[in-house]
């Protein structure tokens, strides 16, 4: 006997297919989780980012700008500790806890009551790799400001007056230079490196004199015993480091432009607040930290506003999309084919035996159906409302003088019971 498919068999087949799909989905999910776990377990190369401590390799050179043609500021011993502030074109912008040897014009420096310690007496003073202001001696990006303390190294021409000569000094620790990314390695233990950095910070003492002497004069030691250093000069080296780090973080967040989010500015704001907690309110460092703090907060507010507006717009778009989809589904339910069938209607039969024919009736629409494959026994569906898909064997035609009108004929390959029998 030829196999026939009944409504119960269809339901059975559907459940079996669902079970198979469930098992396949579970297997795929398990495989995906396994691959993800393997990827997470794979060792990854540590990433050097702003705020990371690195150590110089043998022969590493600090330059005045990010290019191999940049002028060498200094050569580093292997293992020298550096702090990374930013990365650009395979170069890291770095600072050292003891600063870098640089050249400053003498007119912007004055001696203090401490031997070998000089004080800056101007703002925005440039530090250069050579004792000249030519193109070859392009200045470092960091500038010295009033009351900064630097350590004396040498003079370019002692025959000149101090004010007219170039003076080599150890810069402040927050001075920045550039080193090739291939010349440094990430410090193994960042916590230990941070403590080493703090312990290595160059601590200079400014004991002011009554009258600033010229280079050849001896410090006024008597004045040094009579006076204490003014509060404005007591700036911890950690404050310079936090200020520089905060600037780097702020620049990084600002580079994101409209993609920046509120949280991107949190680290910079914390860094500037740290500076303000460490320095006198009247100091230049405090003024700069306050300025940068206000700038960071302004950008953060702008980012927060953008986030809020974007969230509102996104939700509005989702609601419109959901509404449109709901309307589309409702409209499909009201259509004859429900958006997925090639034919729909109640099954009726005419004739018997080999002359039997099956039709779908839906309002004024009539369509003939067959099942050449024998997959479905159409007699089993008499009186049911079906939705069908398959192949059109005959298109509908109008009546002519020679031929009667014909409805379309669809050979059914798939069917779905929409509603039950009307009682045949």
XYZ file of C-alpha atoms in Angstrom:
424
model
C 0.000 0.000 0.000
C 1.278 3.469 -0.864
C 2.401 5.488 2.172
C 0.174 8.442 3.056
C 0.825 11.437 5.305
C -1.834 12.304 7.867
C -2.238 15.460 10.044
C -0.967 13.468 13.034
C 2.094 12.354 11.058
C 2.792 15.955 10.091
C 2.716 16.990 13.755
C 5.010 14.064 14.638
C 7.498 15.036 11.926
C 7.513 18.633 13.126
C 8.404 17.566 16.682
C 11.187 15.277 15.426
C 12.653 18.080 13.315
C 12.507 20.450 16.288
C 14.356 17.930 18.454
C 17.043 17.452 15.811
C 17.472 21.222 15.456
C 17.707 21.524 19.240
C 20.483 18.931 19.371
C 22.338 20.631 16.521
C 22.001 24.062 18.191
C 23.329 22.626 21.457
C 26.302 21.068 19.672
C 27.092 24.329 17.859
C 26.816 26.302 21.105
C 29.107 23.844 22.896
C 31.649 24.067 20.081
C 31.490 27.873 20.144
C 32.031 27.979 23.904
C 34.940 25.586 23.562
C 36.591 27.738 20.925
C 36.003 30.869 23.002
C 37.547 29.208 26.056
C 40.542 28.121 24.000
C 40.972 31.655 22.701
C 40.802 33.058 26.228
C 43.300 30.483 27.458
C 45.797 31.312 24.716
C 48.639 33.515 26.027
C 48.399 37.106 24.856
C 51.196 39.614 24.446
C 50.964 42.299 27.183
C 49.806 45.615 25.753
C 51.688 48.854 26.373
C 49.211 51.689 26.930
C 49.222 55.168 28.440
C 50.243 54.855 32.080
C 52.356 51.725 31.545
C 55.894 51.482 32.878
C 58.500 50.241 30.401
C 62.220 49.542 30.514
C 64.700 50.640 27.910
C 66.663 48.132 25.891
C 70.402 48.516 25.403
C 71.064 51.373 22.971
C 67.627 52.990 23.308
C 67.581 56.668 22.354
C 65.192 59.401 23.493
C 64.472 61.862 20.669
C 62.875 65.281 20.464
C 60.108 64.087 18.140
C 58.614 60.806 16.901
C 60.911 59.977 14.005
C 64.267 58.276 13.576
C 65.520 61.579 12.141
C 64.669 63.320 15.391
C 67.628 64.692 17.312
C 68.859 62.515 20.178
C 68.144 64.028 23.586
C 69.950 61.245 25.438
C 70.919 57.579 25.203
C 69.510 55.256 27.849
C 71.137 52.473 29.796
C 69.495 49.066 29.525
C 66.752 48.735 32.132
C 66.106 52.478 32.517
C 62.545 52.937 33.810
C 60.184 55.091 31.721
C 56.512 56.046 31.932
C 54.454 55.896 28.713
C 52.093 58.809 28.049
C 50.896 58.097 24.506
C 51.754 56.156 21.328
C 52.054 57.470 17.778
C 53.543 55.991 14.621
C 55.503 53.241 16.420
C 56.937 55.683 18.956
C 56.079 56.113 22.633
C 56.009 59.513 24.318
C 57.769 58.894 27.627
C 59.130 60.574 30.727
C 61.803 59.500 33.217
C 61.721 59.943 37.020
C 65.044 61.807 36.903
C 64.173 63.843 33.806
C 66.300 64.205 30.659
C 69.456 66.268 30.015
C 68.284 69.312 28.032
C 69.465 72.805 27.119
C 67.732 75.960 28.367
C 68.670 79.586 27.666
C 70.286 81.164 30.730
C 68.081 84.265 30.905
C 65.182 82.053 32.037
C 67.104 80.532 34.965
C 68.319 81.773 38.316
C 70.314 80.151 41.078
C 68.789 79.090 44.374
C 70.231 78.609 47.815
C 71.002 74.974 46.970
C 74.166 74.203 45.063
C 73.471 72.907 41.569
C 69.743 73.664 41.724
C 68.325 76.310 39.391
C 64.864 77.838 39.322
C 62.894 78.762 36.225
C 61.852 82.433 36.164
C 59.581 82.374 33.110
C 56.578 80.510 31.752
C 56.538 78.348 28.625
C 60.337 78.001 28.578
C 61.530 75.585 25.887
C 63.864 72.651 26.497
C 66.088 71.712 23.537
C 68.391 68.778 22.671
C 71.209 71.100 21.511
C 72.508 74.473 22.819
C 70.932 76.377 19.945
C 67.504 77.422 18.665
C 67.917 76.115 15.110
C 65.614 73.684 13.297
C 67.966 70.839 14.265
C 67.342 71.636 17.924
C 63.553 71.318 17.835
C 62.245 71.727 21.418
C 60.525 69.043 23.457
C 56.749 69.247 23.615
C 56.851 69.860 27.373
C 57.748 73.368 28.576
C 59.116 74.672 31.846
C 57.115 77.104 33.967
C 57.919 79.622 36.666
C 59.288 78.096 39.903
C 60.121 74.741 38.288
C 63.383 73.371 39.713
C 66.091 71.832 37.528
C 69.554 70.451 38.272
C 72.582 72.094 36.700
C 74.868 69.986 34.443
C 77.026 72.282 32.303
C 77.267 75.451 30.235
C 77.848 75.734 26.500
C 80.286 78.703 26.702
C 81.509 79.865 30.103
C 83.053 82.950 28.474
C 79.555 84.345 27.993
C 77.449 85.799 30.753
C 75.067 83.356 32.406
C 72.033 85.133 30.934
C 73.475 84.935 27.393
C 74.629 81.336 27.531
C 72.910 78.002 26.979
C 72.732 75.956 30.177
C 72.429 72.180 30.256
C 70.190 70.883 33.040
C 68.328 67.794 34.132
C 64.735 68.560 33.227
C 61.747 68.185 35.508
C 60.462 64.559 35.647
C 57.342 65.383 33.651
C 59.363 66.366 30.555
C 58.426 64.206 27.561
C 60.609 62.684 24.858
C 60.041 60.016 22.198
C 61.470 56.498 22.075
C 60.966 53.817 19.416
C 58.508 51.080 20.385
C 61.180 48.522 19.443
C 63.576 49.972 22.036
C 61.490 49.255 25.137
C 59.800 46.330 26.882
C 56.862 46.389 29.284
C 58.063 46.315 32.898
C 57.349 42.917 34.410
C 55.552 43.982 37.591
C 53.765 47.299 37.122
C 53.194 47.735 40.864
C 56.880 47.292 41.679
C 57.800 49.568 38.766
C 55.461 52.260 40.095
C 57.117 52.167 43.516
C 60.554 52.277 41.892
C 59.419 55.297 39.868
C 58.262 57.146 42.988
C 61.447 56.283 44.880
C 63.573 57.472 41.939
C 61.896 60.856 41.491
C 64.463 63.626 41.534
C 63.803 65.575 44.729
C 65.251 69.075 44.440
C 65.163 71.604 47.277
C 64.774 75.324 46.700
C 66.280 77.402 49.499
C 65.557 80.958 48.303
C 68.114 83.751 48.534
C 67.424 87.422 49.162
C 68.885 88.452 45.834
C 69.347 86.014 42.977
C 73.083 85.897 42.193
C 74.698 85.474 38.821
C 76.198 82.112 37.917
C 79.632 82.856 39.345
C 78.334 84.116 42.703
C 78.191 81.968 45.810
C 74.764 81.083 47.281
C 73.589 83.332 50.116
C 73.782 80.776 52.903
C 72.911 83.331 55.577
C 69.619 84.033 53.848
C 69.041 80.327 53.629
C 69.122 79.979 57.403
C 66.796 82.918 57.928
C 64.033 81.890 55.572
C 61.938 78.806 54.914
C 60.965 77.806 51.393
C 57.688 79.458 50.362
C 54.711 77.106 50.132
C 54.279 77.854 46.440
C 57.640 76.209 45.720
C 56.882 72.966 47.562
C 55.488 70.997 44.632
C 55.824 67.200 44.986
C 57.262 65.488 41.950
C 54.271 63.113 42.031
C 52.067 66.117 41.263
C 53.905 66.757 38.008
C 53.544 63.113 37.086
C 49.795 63.073 37.834
C 49.287 66.303 35.897
C 51.109 64.926 32.849
C 49.227 61.640 33.087
C 45.901 63.468 33.358
C 46.693 65.518 30.255
C 47.515 62.348 28.338
C 44.263 60.704 29.383
C 42.273 63.821 28.484
C 43.904 64.042 25.057
C 43.153 60.365 24.436
C 39.484 60.820 25.332
C 39.178 63.978 23.226
C 40.636 62.210 20.184
C 37.564 59.969 20.146
C 35.475 62.999 19.201
C 31.764 62.237 19.021
C 32.469 58.590 19.886
C 33.676 59.547 23.372
C 31.415 58.504 26.251
C 31.046 59.933 29.746
C 33.238 57.261 31.367
C 36.172 58.083 29.038
C 36.881 61.249 31.053
C 36.696 59.731 34.562
C 40.392 58.784 34.737
C 41.586 62.233 33.637
C 39.322 63.946 36.177
C 40.661 61.705 38.958
C 44.249 62.540 37.950
C 43.620 66.310 38.066
C 41.850 66.020 41.433
C 44.871 64.086 42.718
C 47.134 66.966 41.669
C 44.922 69.545 43.400
C 45.048 67.534 46.625
C 48.871 67.578 46.558
C 49.754 71.194 45.719
C 49.073 74.650 47.203
C 45.991 76.376 45.796
C 48.029 79.412 44.735
C 50.626 77.435 42.766
C 50.868 77.512 38.984
C 50.510 73.731 38.965
C 47.159 74.065 40.761
C 46.030 76.697 38.269
C 46.854 74.434 35.334
C 45.267 71.386 36.992
C 42.090 73.384 37.689
C 41.962 74.560 34.092
C 42.348 71.024 32.765
C 39.818 69.718 35.284
C 37.191 72.204 34.082
C 37.999 71.298 30.479
C 37.623 67.573 31.199
C 34.312 68.115 33.008
C 32.980 70.204 30.111
C 33.820 67.470 27.609
C 32.367 64.854 29.953
C 29.080 66.768 30.201
C 28.948 67.044 26.424
C 29.593 63.302 26.064
C 26.907 62.488 28.644
C 24.399 64.650 26.763
C 25.249 62.884 23.501
C 24.820 59.494 25.199
C 21.399 60.463 26.550
C 20.202 61.791 23.198
C 21.567 58.735 21.393
C 19.789 56.416 23.830
C 16.500 58.278 23.365
C 16.840 58.250 19.575
C 17.756 54.565 19.600
C 14.746 53.687 21.736
C 12.461 55.754 19.527
C 13.789 53.932 16.464
C 13.204 50.578 18.182
C 9.628 51.529 19.067
C 8.915 52.624 15.501
C 10.412 49.387 14.195
C 8.382 47.289 16.648
C 5.209 49.168 15.735
C 5.846 48.694 12.005
C 6.519 44.966 12.471
C 3.350 44.541 14.523
C 1.320 46.318 11.853
C 2.922 44.169 9.151
C 2.015 40.969 10.992
C -1.525 42.151 11.558
C -1.854 42.989 7.871
C -0.526 39.572 6.857
C -3.065 37.835 9.069
C -5.819 39.638 7.196
C -4.551 38.595 3.772
C -5.536 35.393 2.048
C -2.014 33.948 1.831
C -0.743 35.293 5.187
C 2.515 36.255 3.518
C 3.860 32.699 3.184
C 1.425 30.531 1.154
C 0.856 30.092 -2.578
C -2.719 29.021 -1.941
C -5.236 28.999 0.878
C -8.763 27.765 1.406
C -11.156 25.017 2.480
C -10.609 21.654 0.785
C -13.444 20.237 -1.304
C -13.563 17.258 -3.635
C -15.434 16.522 -6.862
C -15.664 13.157 -8.635
C -14.455 9.769 -7.494
C -11.603 7.407 -8.178
C -9.447 8.478 -11.083
C -11.842 11.366 -11.760
C -11.426 12.833 -8.271
C -10.334 16.490 -8.164
C -9.536 18.649 -5.123
C -10.135 22.385 -4.780
C -9.363 25.146 -2.288
C -12.205 27.614 -1.755
C -11.585 31.034 -0.231
C -14.392 33.563 -0.694
C -14.580 34.050 -4.458
C -11.203 32.408 -5.109
C -10.981 28.809 -6.267
C -7.746 26.886 -6.850
C -7.280 23.247 -7.803
C -4.638 21.252 -5.913
C -2.990 17.877 -6.397
C -0.198 15.876 -4.788
C 1.668 14.003 -7.523
C 4.320 12.807 -5.066
C 1.739 11.008 -2.945
C 3.150 12.638 0.164
C -0.257 13.836 1.280
C -3.572 11.978 1.098
C -5.791 14.922 0.233
C -8.893 12.947 1.250
C -7.634 13.225 4.834
C -7.869 17.020 4.642
C -11.381 17.376 3.232
C -13.180 20.134 5.126
C -9.934 21.540 6.603
C -8.660 25.045 5.954
C -5.166 24.683 4.478
C -2.305 26.894 3.474
C -0.242 25.293 0.690
C 3.008 25.725 -1.209
C 4.241 23.886 -4.276
C 4.587 24.138 -8.041
C 2.073 25.694 -10.411
C 1.228 23.030 -13.003
C -1.428 25.067 -14.760
C -2.168 28.752 -14.755
C -5.716 30.031 -14.578
C -7.297 30.787 -17.973
C -10.357 32.576 -19.279
C -13.057 30.744 -21.205
C -12.852 30.771 -25.014
C -15.106 29.529 -27.776
C -13.244 26.227 -27.795
C -12.229 25.803 -24.133
C -14.012 26.335 -20.824
C -12.429 28.507 -18.126
C -9.873 26.780 -15.927
C -8.642 27.620 -12.410
C -4.943 27.307 -11.617
C -3.571 23.908 -10.584
C -0.982 23.699 -7.779
C 0.977 20.498 -7.061
C 1.358 20.575 -3.258
C 4.794 19.992 -1.731
C 4.079 21.508 1.698
C 0.834 22.219 3.529
C -0.233 23.655 6.856
C -3.547 23.124 8.593
C -4.870 26.573 9.488
C -8.166 25.533 11.070
C -10.103 22.355 11.708
C -12.792 20.585 9.792
C -16.170 22.226 9.384
C -17.812 18.836 9.650
C -17.471 17.857 6.002
